[in-house]
PDB file of C-alpha atoms in Angstrom:
ATOM      1  CA  MET C   1     137.279 114.932  76.782  1.00 34.00           C
ATOM      2  CA  LYS C   2     133.596 115.854  76.788  1.00 35.00           C
ATOM      3  CA  ARG C   3     132.752 112.818  78.914  1.00 36.00           C
ATOM      4  CA  PHE C   4     135.456 113.707  81.423  1.00 32.00           C
ATOM      5  CA  LEU C   5     134.079 117.268  81.840  1.00 35.00           C
ATOM      6  CA  PHE C   6     130.559 115.910  82.265  1.00 36.00           C
ATOM      7  CA  LEU C   7     131.415 114.264  85.612  1.00 35.00           C
ATOM      8  CA  PRO C   8     132.533 117.488  87.411  1.00 38.00           C
ATOM      9  CA  VAL C   9     129.517 119.337  86.029  1.00 39.00           C
ATOM     10  CA  LEU C  10     127.243 116.542  87.308  1.00 36.00           C
ATOM     11  CA  VAL C  11     128.881 116.631  90.758  1.00 38.00           C
ATOM     12  CA  ILE C  12     128.465 120.431  90.939  1.00 40.00           C
ATOM     13  CA  ALA C  13     124.827 120.170  89.830  1.00 43.00           C
ATOM     14  CA  LEU C  14     124.049 117.491  92.427  1.00 46.00           C
ATOM     15  CA  SER C  15     125.794 119.524  95.127  1.00 46.00           C
ATOM     16  CA  ALA C  16     123.594 122.479  94.247  1.00 48.00           C
ATOM     17  CA  CYS C  17     120.526 120.350  95.037  1.00 49.00           C
ATOM     18  CA  ASN C  18     121.558 120.549  98.677  1.00 51.00           C
ATOM     19  CA  ALA C  19     120.904 124.278  98.591  1.00 54.00           C
ATOM     20  CA  LEU C  20     117.624 123.892  96.680  1.00 71.00           C
ATOM     21  CA  PRO C  21     114.985 122.121  98.728  1.00 87.00           C
ATOM     22  CA  ILE C  22     112.156 120.314  96.969  1.00 88.00           C
ATOM     23  CA  SER C  23     108.551 121.003  98.039  1.00 89.00           C
ATOM     24  CA  VAL C  24     105.892 118.342  97.637  1.00 88.00           C
ATOM     25  CA  ALA C  25     102.235 118.136  98.642  1.00 89.00           C
ATOM     26  CA  VAL C  26     101.385 115.630 101.382  1.00 88.00           C
ATOM     27  CA  ASP C  27      98.034 113.836 101.569  1.00 89.00           C
ATOM     28  CA  PRO C  28      95.766 114.748 104.496  1.00 92.00           C
ATOM     29  CA  ALA C  29      95.989 112.502 107.555  1.00 90.00           C
ATOM     30  CA  ASN C  30      93.562 111.722 110.388  1.00 90.00           C
ATOM     31  CA  TYR C  31      94.561 110.293 113.756  1.00 88.00           C
ATOM     32  CA  SER C  32      91.886 108.993 116.141  1.00 87.00           C
ATOM     33  CA  PHE C  33      92.593 109.273 119.842  1.00 83.00           C
ATOM     34  CA  GLY C  34      89.175 108.170 121.142  1.00 79.00           C
ATOM     35  CA  ALA C  35      88.067 109.476 124.537  1.00 77.00           C
ATOM     36  CA  THR C  36      90.779 111.891 125.542  1.00 75.00           C
ATOM     37  CA  ALA C  37      91.025 113.624 128.884  1.00 78.00           C
ATOM     38  CA  PRO C  38      93.924 115.939 129.665  1.00 85.00           C
ATOM     39  CA  THR C  39      97.166 113.942 129.751  1.00 83.00           C
ATOM     40  CA  PRO C  40      99.788 116.461 130.924  1.00 89.00           C
ATOM     41  CA  GLY C  41     103.119 114.704 131.151  1.00 93.00           C
ATOM     42  CA  SER C  42     101.993 111.781 128.962  1.00 95.00           C
ATOM     43  CA  VAL C  43     101.898 111.330 125.207  1.00 95.00           C
ATOM     44  CA  MET C  44      99.239 109.104 123.670  1.00 93.00           C
ATOM     45  CA  TYR C  45     100.265 107.246 120.496  1.00 94.00           C
ATOM     46  CA  PRO C  46      98.096 105.021 118.284  1.00 92.00           C
ATOM     47  CA  THR C  47      99.422 101.439 118.291  1.00 92.00           C
ATOM     48  CA  ALA C  48      99.881 101.470 114.511  1.00 91.00           C
ATOM     49  CA  ALA C  49     102.431 103.659 112.770  1.00 90.00           C
ATOM     50  CA  SER C  50     101.619 105.892 109.844  1.00 89.00           C
ATOM     51  CA  ALA C  51     103.284 104.097 106.952  1.00 85.00           C
ATOM     52  CA  PHE C  52     104.126 105.560 103.564  1.00 81.00           C
ATOM     53  CA  SER C  53     106.530 104.980 100.700  1.00 82.00           C
ATOM     54  CA  GLN C  54     110.095 105.192 101.918  1.00 81.00           C
ATOM     55  CA  SER C  55     112.265 107.782 100.184  1.00 80.00           C
ATOM     56  CA  PRO C  56     114.437 106.199  97.445  1.00 84.00           C
ATOM     57  CA  VAL C  57     117.349 108.372  98.633  1.00 83.00           C
ATOM     58  CA  ASN C  58     118.251 109.495 102.133  1.00 85.00           C
ATOM     59  CA  VAL C  59     117.172 113.044 102.871  1.00 89.00           C
ATOM     60  CA  SER C  60     119.103 115.460 105.052  1.00 90.00           C
ATOM     61  CA  SER C  61     116.118 117.464 106.322  1.00 92.00           C
ATOM     62  CA  VAL C  62     112.330 117.561 106.195  1.00 92.00           C
ATOM     63  CA  VAL C  63     109.920 120.259 107.322  1.00 95.00           C
ATOM     64  CA  VAL C  64     106.161 119.772 107.007  1.00 94.00           C
ATOM     65  CA  ARG C  65     103.872 122.796 107.190  1.00 96.00           C
ATOM     66  CA  GLY C  66     100.106 122.605 107.172  1.00 96.00           C
ATOM     67  CA  GLN C  67      96.852 123.042 109.035  1.00 96.00           C
ATOM     68  CA  ALA C  68      95.711 121.124 112.122  1.00 95.00           C
ATOM     69  CA  SER C  69      92.179 120.835 113.444  1.00 92.00           C
ATOM     70  CA  ALA C  70      90.256 118.525 115.729  1.00 88.00           C
ATOM     71  CA  ALA C  71      86.871 116.977 115.296  1.00 81.00           C
ATOM     72  CA  SER C  72      85.607 116.146 118.748  1.00 75.00           C
ATOM     73  CA  ILE C  73      82.652 115.797 121.057  1.00 72.00           C
ATOM     74  CA  GLY C  74      83.313 117.643 124.276  1.00 74.00           C
ATOM     75  CA  THR C  75      84.941 120.980 124.923  1.00 77.00           C
ATOM     76  CA  PRO C  76      85.083 123.277 121.872  1.00 80.00           C
ATOM     77  CA  SER C  77      88.873 123.121 121.843  1.00 85.00           C
ATOM     78  CA  VAL C  78      91.734 120.990 123.063  1.00 88.00           C
ATOM     79  CA  ASN C  79      95.179 122.397 123.856  1.00 91.00           C
ATOM     80  CA  ALA C  80      97.766 119.854 122.800  1.00 93.00           C
ATOM     81  CA  VAL C  81     101.325 119.247 121.617  1.00 95.00           C
ATOM     82  CA  ILE C  82     102.229 116.869 118.767  1.00 95.00           C
ATOM     83  CA  TYR C  83     105.084 114.417 119.400  1.00 96.00           C
ATOM     84  CA  GLY C  84     106.736 111.954 117.055  1.00 96.00           C
ATOM     85  CA  ARG C  85     108.904 108.867 117.015  1.00 97.00           C
ATOM     86  CA  THR C  86     110.143 106.332 114.481  1.00 96.00           C
ATOM     87  CA  THR C  87     110.455 103.368 116.844  1.00 96.00           C
ATOM     88  CA  ASP C  88     107.471 101.344 118.002  1.00 97.00           C
ATOM     89  CA  PRO C  89     106.302 102.616 121.411  1.00 97.00           C
ATOM     90  CA  LYS C  90     105.071  99.062 122.221  1.00 96.00           C
ATOM     91  CA  ASN C  91     108.745  98.086 122.530  1.00 96.00           C
ATOM     92  CA  ASP C  92     109.596 100.996 124.858  1.00 97.00           C
ATOM     93  CA  PRO C  93     109.767  99.791 128.489  1.00 97.00           C
ATOM     94  CA  ASN C  94     108.762 103.285 129.684  1.00 96.00           C
ATOM     95  CA  CYS C  95     105.441 103.138 127.802  1.00 97.00           C
ATOM     96  CA  SER C  96     102.165 101.429 128.742  1.00 95.00           C
ATOM     97  CA  SER C  97      99.627  99.915 126.353  1.00 93.00           C
ATOM     98  CA  PHE C  98      95.915 100.696 126.687  1.00 86.00           C
ATOM     99  CA  GLY C  99      94.298  98.713 123.867  1.00 84.00           C
ATOM    100  CA  VAL C 100      94.573 100.825 120.717  1.00 85.00           C
ATOM    101  CA  MET C 101      96.623 103.538 122.459  1.00 91.00           C
ATOM    102  CA  ILE C 102     100.053 103.600 124.055  1.00 95.00           C
ATOM    103  CA  SER C 103     101.003 106.120 126.762  1.00 95.00           C
ATOM    104  CA  CYS C 104     104.601 107.307 127.092  1.00 97.00           C
ATOM    105  CA  PRO C 105     106.159 109.875 129.466  1.00 97.00           C
ATOM    106  CA  ALA C 106     106.404 113.207 127.620  1.00 97.00           C
ATOM    107  CA  ALA C 107     109.832 113.923 129.102  1.00 96.00           C
ATOM    108  CA  SER C 108     111.351 111.017 127.131  1.00 96.00           C
ATOM    109  CA  GLN C 109     109.575 111.811 123.837  1.00 97.00           C
ATOM    110  CA  THR C 110     110.424 114.175 120.967  1.00 97.00           C
ATOM    111  CA  LYS C 111     108.205 117.238 120.767  1.00 96.00           C
ATOM    112  CA  LEU C 112     107.418 118.237 117.176  1.00 96.00           C
ATOM    113  CA  THR C 113     105.287 121.347 117.837  1.00 95.00           C
ATOM    114  CA  GLY C 114     104.692 123.918 120.488  1.00 93.00           C
ATOM    115  CA  ASP C 115     101.282 124.232 122.128  1.00 94.00           C
ATOM    116  CA  LEU C 116      98.419 124.079 119.613  1.00 93.00           C
ATOM    117  CA  THR C 117      94.790 124.987 120.161  1.00 92.00           C
ATOM    118  CA  LEU C 118      92.918 122.298 118.258  1.00 90.00           C
ATOM    119  CA  GLN C 119      89.298 122.938 117.369  1.00 89.00           C
ATOM    120  CA  ASN C 120      87.009 122.618 114.357  1.00 87.00           C
ATOM    121  CA  SER C 121      88.728 125.569 112.674  1.00 90.00           C
ATOM    122  CA  LYS C 122      92.253 125.147 111.332  1.00 94.00           C
ATOM    123  CA  THR C 123      95.450 126.306 112.998  1.00 94.00           C
ATOM    124  CA  SER C 124      98.876 126.387 111.334  1.00 96.00           C
ATOM    125  CA  PHE C 125     101.545 123.910 112.394  1.00 95.00           C
ATOM    126  CA  GLU C 126     105.110 123.053 111.427  1.00 96.00           C
ATOM    127  CA  ILE C 127     106.943 119.839 112.236  1.00 95.00           C
ATOM    128  CA  GLY C 128     110.472 118.860 111.323  1.00 92.00           C
ATOM    129  CA  GLY C 129     113.787 117.829 112.798  1.00 93.00           C
ATOM    130  CA  ASP C 130     115.458 114.450 113.125  1.00 94.00           C
ATOM    131  CA  VAL C 131     112.232 112.507 113.724  1.00 95.00           C
ATOM    132  CA  MET C 132     110.708 113.662 110.444  1.00 93.00           C
ATOM    133  CA  LYS C 133     113.979 113.052 108.575  1.00 92.00           C
ATOM    134  CA  GLN C 134     114.169 109.509 109.983  1.00 93.00           C
ATOM    135  CA  ALA C 135     110.469 108.988 109.187  1.00 92.00           C
ATOM    136  CA  VAL C 136     110.936 109.832 105.507  1.00 89.00           C
ATOM    137  CA  ASN C 137     114.056 107.675 105.349  1.00 89.00           C
ATOM    138  CA  SER C 138     112.352 104.696 107.071  1.00 91.00           C
ATOM    139  CA  GLY C 139     108.795 105.022 105.725  1.00 90.00           C
ATOM    140  CA  LYS C 140     106.986 105.138 109.088  1.00 92.00           C
ATOM    141  CA  VAL C 141     106.237 107.441 111.992  1.00 94.00           C
ATOM    142  CA  TRP C 142     104.130 107.407 115.139  1.00 95.00           C
ATOM    143  CA  LEU C 143     102.526 110.781 115.846  1.00 94.00           C
ATOM    144  CA  GLY C 144     101.233 111.285 119.372  1.00 93.00           C
ATOM    145  CA  LEU C 145      99.416 113.922 121.416  1.00 93.00           C
ATOM    146  CA  GLU C 146      99.936 115.340 124.856  1.00 93.00           C
ATOM    147  CA  VAL C 147      96.575 116.904 125.715  1.00 91.00           C
ATOM    148  CA  LYS C 148      97.248 119.794 128.088  1.00 92.00           C
ATOM    149  CA  SER C 149      93.626 120.877 128.566  1.00 89.00           C
ATOM    150  CA  GLY C 150      90.170 120.166 127.218  1.00 86.00           C
ATOM    151  CA  PHE C 151      88.232 116.926 127.004  1.00 82.00           C
ATOM    152  CA  SER C 152      87.014 114.977 124.012  1.00 79.00           C
ATOM    153  CA  ALA C 153      84.778 111.933 123.837  1.00 79.00           C
ATOM    154  CA  ASN C 154      85.977 111.207 120.297  1.00 83.00           C
ATOM    155  CA  LEU C 155      89.087 113.206 119.363  1.00 85.00           C
ATOM    156  CA  THR C 156      90.307 113.031 115.765  1.00 88.00           C
ATOM    157  CA  LEU C 157      93.381 115.066 114.874  1.00 90.00           C
ATOM    158  CA  LYS C 158      93.154 116.221 111.246  1.00 93.00           C
ATOM    159  CA  LEU C 159      96.298 117.364 109.420  1.00 93.00           C
ATOM    160  CA  THR C 160      95.525 118.997 106.066  1.00 95.00           C
ATOM    161  CA  ASP C 161      96.932 121.399 103.456  1.00 95.00           C
ATOM    162  CA  MET C 162     100.416 119.975 104.062  1.00 93.00           C
ATOM    163  CA  ILE C 163     103.531 120.788 102.103  1.00 92.00           C
ATOM    164  CA  ALA C 164     106.789 118.968 102.856  1.00 90.00           C
ATOM    165  CA  THR C 165     110.034 120.751 102.110  1.00 92.00           C
ATOM    166  CA  VAL C 166     112.751 118.140 101.621  1.00 90.00           C
ATOM    167  CA  THR C 167     116.499 118.703 101.263  1.00 89.00           C
ATOM    168  CA  LEU C 168     118.578 115.900  99.772  1.00 83.00           C
ATOM    169  CA  PHE C 169     122.134 114.917 100.614  1.00 74.00           C
TER     170      PHE C 169
END
């Protein structure tokens, strides 16, 4: 009888996990975009995805909060939007390859943030939604930038102080 009662208690406990998200620290990440002029209407992605350990269980939602900054030579700040995708932009017929970068029309991409002012000091950001959920479930993501204004001869997007809030089931 005790074993039989254990199963419903386990099911109830696992169901409760859905209401209790898990927060985990995320390692800092740097993304180099090289010489970057304003690219309104276009998103620049690195050719290589950010790869990480795939989640052992499918997650139902992911939100990452942290700090973004930009190390650059050029204007003191760059106004940009972060985009994301889980499929290789090289295989997208709407995108064009430029060596180590791939340009895709912003209208067909998934925006992860609103406008951010990126400079040497940190600014808060939050990314989430289906792209981040699929990224955790697949173990890879391409993060791209649409630079709305500002110029950089050597733009590096730095994401730090990140905490991911993950909900299972």
